[in-house]
Tab-separated table of C-alpha atoms in Angstrom:
chain	number	residue	atom	x	y	z
A	1	UNK	CA	163.118	75.274	-27.258
A	2	UNK	CA	159.792	75.518	-25.437
A	3	UNK	CA	161.576	75.505	-22.054
A	4	UNK	CA	163.857	78.438	-23.065
A	5	UNK	CA	160.883	80.575	-24.130
A	6	UNK	CA	159.053	79.693	-20.982
A	7	UNK	CA	162.008	80.672	-18.768
A	8	UNK	CA	162.434	83.971	-20.597
A	9	UNK	CA	158.791	84.872	-20.093
A	10	UNK	CA	159.066	84.081	-16.404
A	11	UNK	CA	162.138	86.363	-16.072
A	12	UNK	CA	160.381	89.242	-17.805
A	13	UNK	CA	157.365	88.841	-15.601
A	14	UNK	CA	159.532	88.821	-12.496
A	15	UNK	CA	161.326	92.000	-13.640
A	16	UNK	CA	158.029	93.772	-14.324
A	17	UNK	CA	156.746	92.723	-10.941
A	18	UNK	CA	159.911	94.019	-9.267
A	19	UNK	CA	159.672	97.386	-11.052
A	20	UNK	CA	156.021	97.717	-10.103
A	21	UNK	CA	156.926	96.888	-6.531
A	22	UNK	CA	159.725	99.457	-6.437
A	23	UNK	CA	157.559	102.063	-8.128
A	24	UNK	CA	154.856	101.421	-5.608
A	25	UNK	CA	157.373	101.874	-2.790
A	26	UNK	CA	158.465	105.251	-4.224
A	27	UNK	CA	154.838	106.385	-4.556
A	28	UNK	CA	154.103	105.272	-1.008
A	29	UNK	CA	157.205	107.060	0.308
A	30	UNK	CA	156.198	110.282	-1.491
A	31	UNK	CA	152.632	110.011	-0.110
A	32	UNK	CA	154.057	109.470	3.355
A	33	UNK	CA	156.241	112.556	3.004
A	34	UNK	CA	153.268	114.599	1.776
A	35	UNK	CA	151.171	113.483	4.752
A	36	UNK	CA	153.996	114.428	7.130
A	37	UNK	CA	154.289	117.805	5.415
A	38	UNK	CA	150.532	118.359	5.757
A	39	UNK	CA	150.893	117.563	9.466
A	40	UNK	CA	153.694	120.208	9.651
A	41	UNK	CA	156.156	117.494	10.575
A	42	UNK	CA	158.691	119.000	8.189
A	43	UNK	CA	161.840	117.346	9.531
A	44	UNK	CA	160.261	113.887	9.253
A	45	UNK	CA	158.998	114.698	5.769
A	46	UNK	CA	162.526	115.747	4.748
A	47	UNK	CA	163.893	112.425	6.042
A	48	UNK	CA	161.495	110.466	3.794
A	49	UNK	CA	162.209	112.725	0.843
A	50	UNK	CA	166.006	112.444	1.199
A	51	UNK	CA	165.749	108.661	0.852
A	52	UNK	CA	163.453	108.938	-2.146
A	53	UNK	CA	165.625	111.536	-3.889
A	54	UNK	CA	168.802	109.564	-3.320
A	55	UNK	CA	167.448	106.177	-4.387
A	56	UNK	CA	164.423	106.943	-6.604
A	57	UNK	CA	164.307	105.753	-10.204
A	58	UNK	CA	161.168	107.588	-11.273
A	59	UNK	CA	162.319	111.009	-12.473
A	60	UNK	CA	158.917	112.609	-12.112
A	61	UNK	CA	158.556	111.395	-8.514
A	62	UNK	CA	162.089	112.557	-7.682
A	63	UNK	CA	161.306	116.035	-9.063
A	64	UNK	CA	158.124	116.227	-6.960
A	65	UNK	CA	160.127	115.091	-3.946
A	66	UNK	CA	162.753	117.811	-4.501
A	67	UNK	CA	160.062	120.476	-4.688
A	68	UNK	CA	158.395	119.174	-1.530
A	69	UNK	CA	161.741	119.071	0.288
A	70	UNK	CA	162.390	122.664	-0.755
A	71	UNK	CA	158.998	123.674	0.616
A	72	UNK	CA	159.694	121.790	3.835
A	73	UNK	CA	162.968	123.646	4.396
A	74	UNK	CA	161.193	126.897	3.565
A	75	UNK	CA	158.527	126.120	6.181
A	76	UNK	CA	161.219	125.309	8.721
A	77	UNK	CA	162.872	128.622	7.868
A	78	UNK	CA	159.620	130.470	8.473
A	79	UNK	CA	159.171	128.711	11.803
A	80	UNK	CA	162.717	129.583	12.864
A	81	UNK	CA	162.163	133.176	11.790
A	82	UNK	CA	158.991	133.381	13.895
A	83	UNK	CA	161.024	132.202	16.887
A	84	UNK	CA	163.587	134.956	16.125
A	85	UNK	CA	166.273	132.340	15.467
A	86	UNK	CA	167.658	134.113	12.424
A	87	UNK	CA	170.849	132.024	11.975
A	88	UNK	CA	168.751	128.844	11.852
A	89	UNK	CA	166.211	130.493	9.549
A	90	UNK	CA	169.025	131.504	7.177
A	91	UNK	CA	170.339	127.957	7.166
A	92	UNK	CA	166.920	126.501	6.291
A	93	UNK	CA	166.259	129.097	3.593
A	94	UNK	CA	169.560	128.271	1.973
A	95	UNK	CA	168.699	124.570	2.059
A	96	UNK	CA	165.359	125.410	0.482
A	97	UNK	CA	167.230	126.855	-2.490
A	98	UNK	CA	164.143	128.450	-4.035
A	99	UNK	CA	163.251	131.866	-5.364
A	100	UNK	CA	160.950	132.461	-2.417
A	101	UNK	CA	163.663	131.442	0.008
A	102	UNK	CA	166.135	133.792	-1.674
A	103	UNK	CA	163.703	136.655	-1.175
A	104	UNK	CA	163.315	135.781	2.509
A	105	UNK	CA	167.099	135.557	2.820
A	106	UNK	CA	167.354	139.055	1.400
A	107	UNK	CA	164.923	140.328	4.045
A	108	UNK	CA	166.814	138.635	6.872
A	109	UNK	CA	170.170	139.876	5.590
A	110	UNK	CA	168.694	143.348	5.380
A	111	UNK	CA	167.615	143.175	9.025
A	112	UNK	CA	171.010	141.894	10.120
A	113	UNK	CA	172.809	144.514	8.059
A	114	UNK	CA	170.778	147.338	9.598
A	115	UNK	CA	171.412	145.946	13.082
A	116	UNK	CA	175.171	145.734	12.433
A	117	UNK	CA	175.295	149.338	11.254
A	118	UNK	CA	173.360	150.446	14.341
A	119	UNK	CA	175.804	148.519	16.527
A	120	UNK	CA	178.766	150.311	14.983
A	121	UNK	CA	179.892	147.277	12.971
A	122	UNK	CA	179.853	148.639	9.403
A	123	UNK	CA	182.046	145.896	7.936
A	124	UNK	CA	179.607	143.230	9.085
A	125	UNK	CA	176.711	145.304	7.808
A	126	UNK	CA	178.370	145.619	4.423
A	127	UNK	CA	179.015	141.846	4.329
A	128	UNK	CA	175.272	141.208	4.608
A	129	UNK	CA	174.630	143.683	1.780
A	130	UNK	CA	177.132	141.753	-0.344
A	131	UNK	CA	175.316	138.537	0.499
A	132	UNK	CA	172.004	139.937	-0.756
A	133	UNK	CA	173.534	140.872	-4.099
A	134	UNK	CA	175.272	137.521	-4.346
A	135	UNK	CA	172.502	135.209	-3.140
A	136	UNK	CA	169.306	137.099	-4.004
A	137	UNK	CA	170.040	139.156	-7.131
A	138	UNK	CA	166.342	139.256	-8.069
A	139	UNK	CA	165.272	140.753	-4.750
A	140	UNK	CA	163.368	144.046	-4.968
A	141	UNK	CA	165.703	145.174	-2.209
A	142	UNK	CA	168.656	145.380	-4.610
A	143	UNK	CA	168.319	149.145	-5.329
A	144	UNK	CA	168.280	149.887	-1.605
A	145	UNK	CA	171.184	147.496	-1.041
A	146	UNK	CA	173.292	149.225	-3.672
A	147	UNK	CA	172.365	152.618	-2.254
A	148	UNK	CA	173.472	151.590	1.228
A	149	UNK	CA	176.658	149.973	-0.077
A	150	UNK	CA	177.525	153.180	-1.946
A	151	UNK	CA	177.239	155.059	1.357
A	152	UNK	CA	179.471	152.484	3.055
A	153	UNK	CA	182.123	152.650	0.341
A	154	UNK	CA	182.349	156.420	0.653
A	155	UNK	CA	181.925	156.990	4.376
A	156	UNK	CA	183.699	153.907	5.760
A	157	UNK	CA	185.868	152.314	3.083
A	158	UNK	CA	186.812	155.619	1.411
A	159	UNK	CA	186.782	153.822	-1.932
A	160	UNK	CA	185.347	156.179	-4.536
A	161	UNK	CA	186.033	153.835	-7.456
A	162	UNK	CA	184.007	151.039	-5.876
A	163	UNK	CA	181.214	153.481	-4.988
A	164	UNK	CA	181.126	154.704	-8.577
A	165	UNK	CA	180.879	151.126	-9.922
A	166	UNK	CA	177.965	150.454	-7.573
A	167	UNK	CA	176.222	153.630	-8.683
A	168	UNK	CA	176.653	152.716	-12.358
A	169	UNK	CA	175.227	149.257	-11.616
A	170	UNK	CA	172.273	150.840	-9.812
A	171	UNK	CA	171.540	153.347	-12.577
A	172	UNK	CA	172.010	150.827	-15.394
A	173	UNK	CA	169.568	148.387	-13.773
A	174	UNK	CA	167.099	150.743	-12.051
A	175	UNK	CA	167.230	154.260	-13.540
A	176	UNK	CA	164.996	156.754	-11.725
A	177	UNK	CA	164.349	154.299	-8.913
A	178	UNK	CA	163.843	156.274	-5.650
A	179	UNK	CA	167.068	154.823	-4.261
A	180	UNK	CA	168.908	155.626	-7.495
A	181	UNK	CA	167.701	159.218	-7.238
A	182	UNK	CA	168.963	159.368	-3.652
A	183	UNK	CA	172.270	157.844	-4.734
A	184	UNK	CA	172.797	160.635	-7.245
A	185	UNK	CA	173.357	163.128	-4.442
A	186	UNK	CA	176.009	160.785	-3.021
A	187	UNK	CA	177.662	160.275	-6.398
A	188	UNK	CA	177.914	164.012	-6.957
A	189	UNK	CA	180.247	164.157	-3.945
A	190	UNK	CA	183.044	162.316	-5.714
A	191	UNK	CA	182.404	163.384	-9.305
A	192	UNK	CA	184.607	166.490	-8.834
A	193	UNK	CA	187.450	164.168	-7.836
A	194	UNK	CA	186.957	162.048	-10.948
A	195	UNK	CA	186.893	165.169	-13.100
A	196	UNK	CA	190.077	166.359	-11.446
A	197	UNK	CA	191.729	162.975	-12.066
A	198	UNK	CA	190.693	163.114	-15.716
A	199	UNK	CA	192.313	166.540	-15.875
A	200	UNK	CA	195.537	165.164	-14.400
A	201	UNK	CA	195.580	162.347	-16.960
A	202	UNK	CA	195.016	164.802	-19.795
A	203	UNK	CA	197.781	167.081	-18.551
A	204	UNK	CA	200.152	164.118	-18.457
A	205	UNK	CA	199.325	163.207	-22.055
A	206	UNK	CA	196.873	160.341	-21.381
A	207	UNK	CA	194.112	161.943	-23.434
A	208	UNK	CA	192.285	158.743	-24.417
A	209	UNK	CA	192.117	157.609	-20.799
A	210	UNK	CA	190.881	161.046	-19.725
A	211	UNK	CA	188.148	161.056	-22.376
A	212	UNK	CA	187.058	157.545	-21.355
A	213	UNK	CA	186.435	158.801	-17.815
A	214	UNK	CA	184.611	161.916	-19.018
A	215	UNK	CA	182.398	160.047	-21.483
A	216	UNK	CA	181.591	157.464	-18.799
A	217	UNK	CA	180.460	160.223	-16.433
A	218	UNK	CA	178.418	161.793	-19.231
A	219	UNK	CA	176.172	158.690	-19.351
A	220	UNK	CA	174.864	159.381	-15.851
A	221	UNK	CA	172.900	162.326	-14.382
A	222	UNK	CA	175.508	163.226	-11.787
A	223	UNK	CA	177.529	166.092	-13.271
A	224	UNK	CA	176.920	169.603	-14.552
A	225	UNK	CA	176.756	168.939	-18.288
A	226	UNK	CA	178.191	172.340	-19.201
A	227	UNK	CA	181.200	171.801	-16.926
A	228	UNK	CA	181.637	168.283	-18.277
A	229	UNK	CA	181.425	169.395	-21.909
A	230	UNK	CA	183.961	172.141	-21.302
A	231	UNK	CA	186.436	169.647	-19.852
A	232	UNK	CA	185.902	167.304	-22.813
A	233	UNK	CA	186.529	170.287	-25.053
A	234	UNK	CA	189.695	171.084	-23.124
A	235	UNK	CA	191.073	167.579	-23.696
A	236	UNK	CA	190.452	167.781	-27.442
A	237	UNK	CA	192.092	171.188	-27.464
A	238	UNK	CA	195.139	169.782	-25.654
A	239	UNK	CA	195.457	167.087	-28.284
A	240	UNK	CA	195.172	169.694	-31.016
A	241	UNK	CA	198.008	171.647	-29.439
A	242	UNK	CA	200.252	168.588	-29.649
A	243	UNK	CA	199.502	168.176	-33.336
A	244	UNK	CA	200.295	171.832	-33.843
A	245	UNK	CA	203.730	171.234	-32.353
A	246	UNK	CA	204.197	168.300	-34.748
A	247	UNK	CA	203.087	170.599	-37.611
A	248	UNK	CA	200.128	168.305	-38.409
A	249	UNK	CA	197.771	171.178	-39.120
A	250	UNK	CA	194.904	169.111	-40.604
A	251	UNK	CA	194.581	166.890	-37.519
A	252	UNK	CA	194.981	169.895	-35.233
A	253	UNK	CA	192.185	171.666	-37.099
A	254	UNK	CA	189.895	168.602	-36.799
A	255	UNK	CA	190.444	168.353	-33.046
A	256	UNK	CA	190.011	172.098	-32.547
A	257	UNK	CA	186.633	171.881	-34.306
A	258	UNK	CA	185.517	168.972	-32.094
A	259	UNK	CA	186.558	171.072	-29.102
A	260	UNK	CA	184.319	173.892	-30.380
A	261	UNK	CA	181.378	171.471	-30.874
A	262	UNK	CA	181.490	170.458	-27.201
A	263	UNK	CA	181.953	174.045	-26.042
A	264	UNK	CA	180.970	176.636	-28.686
A	265	UNK	CA	182.020	179.487	-26.384
A	266	UNK	CA	185.617	178.640	-27.349
A	267	UNK	CA	185.117	179.700	-30.961
A	268	UNK	CA	186.919	183.036	-30.731
A	269	UNK	CA	189.584	181.667	-28.425
A	270	UNK	CA	190.453	178.805	-30.754
A	271	UNK	CA	190.409	180.970	-33.837
A	272	UNK	CA	192.855	183.281	-32.122
A	273	UNK	CA	194.948	180.260	-31.128
A	274	UNK	CA	195.169	179.126	-34.716
A	275	UNK	CA	196.356	182.570	-35.711
A	276	UNK	CA	199.063	182.413	-33.046
A	277	UNK	CA	200.942	179.436	-34.478
A	278	UNK	CA	203.892	181.686	-35.122
A	279	UNK	CA	204.383	182.283	-31.411
A	280	UNK	CA	204.542	178.517	-30.894
A	281	UNK	CA	207.428	178.283	-33.312
A	282	UNK	CA	209.268	180.974	-31.410
A	283	UNK	CA	208.644	179.210	-28.087
A	284	UNK	CA	209.879	175.906	-29.491
A	285	UNK	CA	212.895	177.651	-30.928
A	286	UNK	CA	213.640	179.181	-27.529
A	287	UNK	CA	213.542	175.728	-25.928
A	288	UNK	CA	215.950	174.372	-28.501
A	289	UNK	CA	218.191	177.387	-27.988
A	290	UNK	CA	218.338	176.724	-24.245
A	291	UNK	CA	219.207	173.095	-24.987
A	292	UNK	CA	222.033	174.227	-27.239
A	293	UNK	CA	220.420	173.000	-30.459
A	294	UNK	CA	221.085	176.176	-32.410
A	295	UNK	CA	220.475	174.762	-35.886
A	296	UNK	CA	216.964	173.517	-35.144
A	297	UNK	CA	216.172	176.630	-33.116
A	298	UNK	CA	217.007	178.744	-36.156
A	299	UNK	CA	214.784	176.512	-38.335
A	300	UNK	CA	211.821	177.127	-36.029
A	301	UNK	CA	212.389	180.860	-35.891
A	302	UNK	CA	212.526	181.088	-39.674
A	303	UNK	CA	209.348	179.029	-40.122
A	304	UNK	CA	207.365	181.918	-38.657
A	305	UNK	CA	208.217	183.997	-41.729
A	306	UNK	CA	206.105	181.593	-43.826
A	307	UNK	CA	203.111	182.775	-41.771
A	308	UNK	CA	204.014	186.395	-40.955
A	309	UNK	CA	206.845	187.975	-42.975
A	310	UNK	CA	209.483	189.665	-40.791
A	311	UNK	CA	207.696	188.515	-37.619
A	312	UNK	CA	209.392	190.720	-35.012
A	313	UNK	CA	209.513	188.211	-32.087
A	314	UNK	CA	211.274	185.760	-34.412
A	315	UNK	CA	213.731	188.418	-35.577
A	316	UNK	CA	214.500	189.256	-31.959
A	317	UNK	CA	214.963	185.558	-31.144
A	318	UNK	CA	217.363	185.121	-34.076
A	319	UNK	CA	219.403	188.056	-32.783
A	320	UNK	CA	219.534	186.407	-29.340
A	321	UNK	CA	220.662	183.158	-30.939
A	322	UNK	CA	223.448	184.872	-32.857
A	323	UNK	CA	224.529	186.722	-29.707
A	324	UNK	CA	224.551	183.455	-27.773
A	325	UNK	CA	226.674	181.764	-30.407
A	326	UNK	CA	229.097	184.694	-30.371
A	327	UNK	CA	229.306	184.566	-26.559
A	328	UNK	CA	230.061	180.848	-26.647
A	329	UNK	CA	232.811	181.448	-29.208
A	330	UNK	CA	234.308	184.278	-27.145
A	331	UNK	CA	234.092	182.219	-23.938
A	332	UNK	CA	236.059	179.380	-25.527
A	333	UNK	CA	238.701	181.821	-26.756
A	334	UNK	CA	238.921	183.520	-23.338
A	335	UNK	CA	239.271	180.146	-21.585
A	336	UNK	CA	242.158	179.217	-23.887
A	337	UNK	CA	243.761	182.563	-23.065
A	338	UNK	CA	243.332	181.725	-19.369
A	339	UNK	CA	245.109	178.397	-19.932
A	340	UNK	CA	248.093	180.260	-21.421
A	341	UNK	CA	248.158	182.767	-18.569
A	342	UNK	CA	248.029	179.942	-16.033
A	343	UNK	CA	250.912	178.147	-17.761
A	344	UNK	CA	252.905	181.373	-17.604
A	345	UNK	CA	252.288	181.640	-13.871
A	346	UNK	CA	250.015	184.671	-14.169
A	347	UNK	CA	247.403	183.260	-11.822
A	348	UNK	CA	245.536	186.505	-11.136
A	349	UNK	CA	245.125	187.164	-14.870
A	350	UNK	CA	244.106	183.537	-15.472
A	351	UNK	CA	241.435	183.860	-12.751
A	352	UNK	CA	240.052	186.968	-14.442
A	353	UNK	CA	239.984	185.209	-17.824
A	354	UNK	CA	238.156	182.149	-16.489
A	355	UNK	CA	235.579	184.322	-14.708
A	356	UNK	CA	235.004	186.251	-17.937
A	357	UNK	CA	234.553	183.000	-19.861
A	358	UNK	CA	232.025	181.799	-17.266
A	359	UNK	CA	230.055	185.053	-17.506
A	360	UNK	CA	229.803	184.581	-21.289
A	361	UNK	CA	228.950	180.862	-21.152
A	362	UNK	CA	228.117	179.295	-17.768
A	363	UNK	CA	229.914	176.016	-18.365
A	364	UNK	CA	230.956	174.079	-15.233
A	365	UNK	CA	234.505	173.647	-16.508
A	366	UNK	CA	235.047	177.418	-16.638
A	367	UNK	CA	233.765	177.739	-13.078
A	368	UNK	CA	236.014	174.894	-11.919
A	369	UNK	CA	239.077	176.515	-13.446
A	370	UNK	CA	238.273	179.832	-11.748
A	371	UNK	CA	237.962	178.075	-8.378
A	372	UNK	CA	241.309	176.356	-8.912
A	373	UNK	CA	242.987	179.676	-9.621
A	374	UNK	CA	241.507	181.156	-6.479
A	375	UNK	CA	242.852	178.178	-4.525
A	376	UNK	CA	246.328	178.804	-5.900
A	377	UNK	CA	246.096	182.471	-4.979
A	378	UNK	CA	245.104	181.521	-1.435
A	379	UNK	CA	247.965	179.002	-1.320
A	380	UNK	CA	250.541	181.568	-2.352
A	381	UNK	CA	249.989	183.507	0.875
A	382	UNK	CA	250.404	180.617	3.350
A	383	UNK	CA	250.354	177.180	1.699
A	384	UNK	CA	250.946	175.253	4.952
A	385	UNK	CA	248.014	176.969	6.611
A	386	UNK	CA	245.836	176.133	3.601
A	387	UNK	CA	246.929	172.481	3.702
A	388	UNK	CA	246.025	172.240	7.379
A	389	UNK	CA	242.646	173.894	6.726
A	390	UNK	CA	241.913	171.395	3.935
A	391	UNK	CA	242.717	168.530	6.320
A	392	UNK	CA	240.635	170.007	9.137
A	393	UNK	CA	237.614	170.711	6.913
A	394	UNK	CA	237.626	167.417	4.968
A	395	UNK	CA	234.111	165.990	5.235
A	396	UNK	CA	233.322	168.023	8.303
A	397	UNK	CA	236.493	167.091	10.219
A	398	UNK	CA	236.463	163.385	9.378
A	399	UNK	CA	240.242	162.898	9.429
A	400	UNK	CA	240.849	164.892	12.593
A	401	UNK	CA	238.078	163.054	14.462
A	402	UNK	CA	239.223	159.613	13.324
A	403	UNK	CA	242.836	160.283	14.360
A	404	UNK	CA	241.522	161.436	17.727
A	405	UNK	CA	239.342	158.317	18.054
A	406	UNK	CA	242.297	156.078	17.130
A	407	UNK	CA	244.404	157.611	19.892
A	408	UNK	CA	241.564	157.279	22.419
A	409	UNK	CA	241.324	153.602	21.509
A	410	UNK	CA	245.058	153.133	22.105
A	411	UNK	CA	244.785	154.847	25.500
A	412	UNK	CA	242.578	151.950	26.575
A	413	UNK	CA	245.627	149.684	26.236
A	414	UNK	CA	248.574	152.013	26.945
A	415	UNK	CA	249.482	154.891	29.161
A	416	UNK	CA	249.752	158.301	27.534
A	417	UNK	CA	253.516	158.253	28.100
A	418	UNK	CA	253.748	154.964	26.187
A	419	UNK	CA	252.193	156.410	23.028
A	420	UNK	CA	254.274	158.394	20.565
A	421	UNK	CA	252.100	161.005	18.833
A	422	UNK	CA	253.855	162.784	15.970
A	423	UNK	CA	251.137	165.344	15.410
A	424	UNK	CA	250.409	166.688	11.917
A	425	UNK	CA	253.492	166.971	9.705
A	426	UNK	CA	253.289	168.811	6.371
A	427	UNK	CA	256.025	168.328	3.759
A	428	UNK	CA	256.381	169.533	0.182
A	429	UNK	CA	255.551	166.749	-2.252
A	430	UNK	CA	256.590	166.045	-5.815
A	431	UNK	CA	254.559	168.047	-8.297
A	432	UNK	CA	253.516	171.650	-8.231
A	433	UNK	CA	251.190	172.825	-5.425
A	434	UNK	CA	251.207	169.397	-3.769
A	435	UNK	CA	252.075	168.566	-0.138
A	436	UNK	CA	252.446	165.382	1.866
A	437	UNK	CA	250.667	165.218	5.214
A	438	UNK	CA	251.801	162.654	7.818
A	439	UNK	CA	250.462	161.586	11.179
A	440	UNK	CA	252.037	158.773	13.213
A	441	UNK	CA	250.706	156.978	16.300
A	442	UNK	CA	253.049	154.366	17.767
A	443	UNK	CA	253.155	152.183	20.861
A	444	UNK	CA	255.016	149.069	21.926
A	445	UNK	CA	252.902	146.656	19.884
A	446	UNK	CA	250.992	148.965	17.559
A	447	UNK	CA	252.025	151.352	14.814
A	448	UNK	CA	249.758	153.575	12.716
A	449	UNK	CA	251.490	155.540	9.960
A	450	UNK	CA	249.136	157.782	7.985
A	451	UNK	CA	250.219	159.521	4.783
A	452	UNK	CA	248.209	161.625	2.317
A	453	UNK	CA	248.926	163.945	-0.574
A	454	UNK	CA	247.026	167.262	-0.645
A	455	UNK	CA	246.612	169.125	-3.941
A	456	UNK	CA	246.146	172.829	-3.277
A	457	UNK	CA	244.902	173.380	-6.805
A	458	UNK	CA	241.647	171.474	-6.389
A	459	UNK	CA	241.794	170.764	-2.635
A	460	UNK	CA	241.776	167.019	-3.253
A	461	UNK	CA	243.251	164.489	-0.804
A	462	UNK	CA	244.854	161.277	-2.082
A	463	UNK	CA	245.836	158.427	0.324
A	464	UNK	CA	249.377	157.119	-0.101
A	465	UNK	CA	248.975	153.861	1.826
A	466	UNK	CA	246.195	151.386	2.626
A	467	UNK	CA	245.781	152.601	6.203
A	468	UNK	CA	245.268	156.160	5.022
A	469	UNK	CA	242.861	155.027	2.331
A	470	UNK	CA	240.700	153.274	4.902
A	471	UNK	CA	240.699	156.434	7.018
A	472	UNK	CA	239.077	158.398	4.152
A	473	UNK	CA	236.124	156.035	3.705
């Protein structure tokens, strides 16, 4: 039992001795590094400190070593800067990783940025400005950096949105700073564009998005407040107009009053607008009338009488609606009469009837029927000539040119005397006002038989075999 206790005590003593020895080594290494630092032998000092930091067990000593190493790198950075070796100075300042080093980095980046801009390398200059913001955000140079980056974004990058974000960052962090005041004059250059964009959004129905832009601008001293307030008023007024159309008068009234708060000069204008609701009903009714929705158009016209009894524009619109309905009815009747005249072979009278129907109601089908009658009239004079003209004019002479090209291709393989060319043959086809058109090209080993049907009524061409169908495509 005594021997066990004795051995344990010896082990503890040995451990304490070892710790004291190691601790003494760390203290000695730190003292050595401090002496080297005092002798301005910074690289050697850093070598000692790296070993201590990597292997040290005493937290307090390691912390002191890290601070001393940071100072050593900072001193090396200063020395490199004095020798005008800026890349090396930047490297040492980064290794220093201290607030003081960050401030020196900002100064060096500023010098390099200015040099790049003078050398006509704006992208490089802007990259150094970015580095200042990223690596030295507490630098007093930040307002100037943002100011210069705003200029770059506008003059070089042509990016107004990015310039605006930089200006907001500058104003939010340093309002009334000399560089912020200078930046205002730059920001005012693109504010009109932002106001115009807000106007476009509002006109397209994106009122919330438009107001967000306008209210954002209002937080900064870069726009004429009276112009800005008027545009905000305009957006609220546009929204009110939409609620008027939906007959939500309470919401329209609320938005109209907000519009007047932002721009009191609109008071009389808006009051007059509210009194003119009846004209909106007539306008909406006219739109529905044009779309052929007669029932709803009549509803809108009659709603005006709830506001102004016997409102004359509405009475006139109702008369136009009734006339339009009567014209549509008469056009349908006249078109049916034209169908009967056409069936009886009275083509001239049918043409007159279809034209009358089209004048009463401009429906495409009435126009198409009139054209067909005119085609039949033309065909009655010389149908074969009309057939040939339809063939010749089809898609700008497509058929004629392709037949010609086919023959030219055959002439590469045969003599002209070896090719039988039938020319255009026109024959009466089954069905009224229809003709068959043939064209044959034949040689010893090749035969091309083309056959189409031409309808004089609508001037359509229908292929009657696969070869002819391919010719039409």
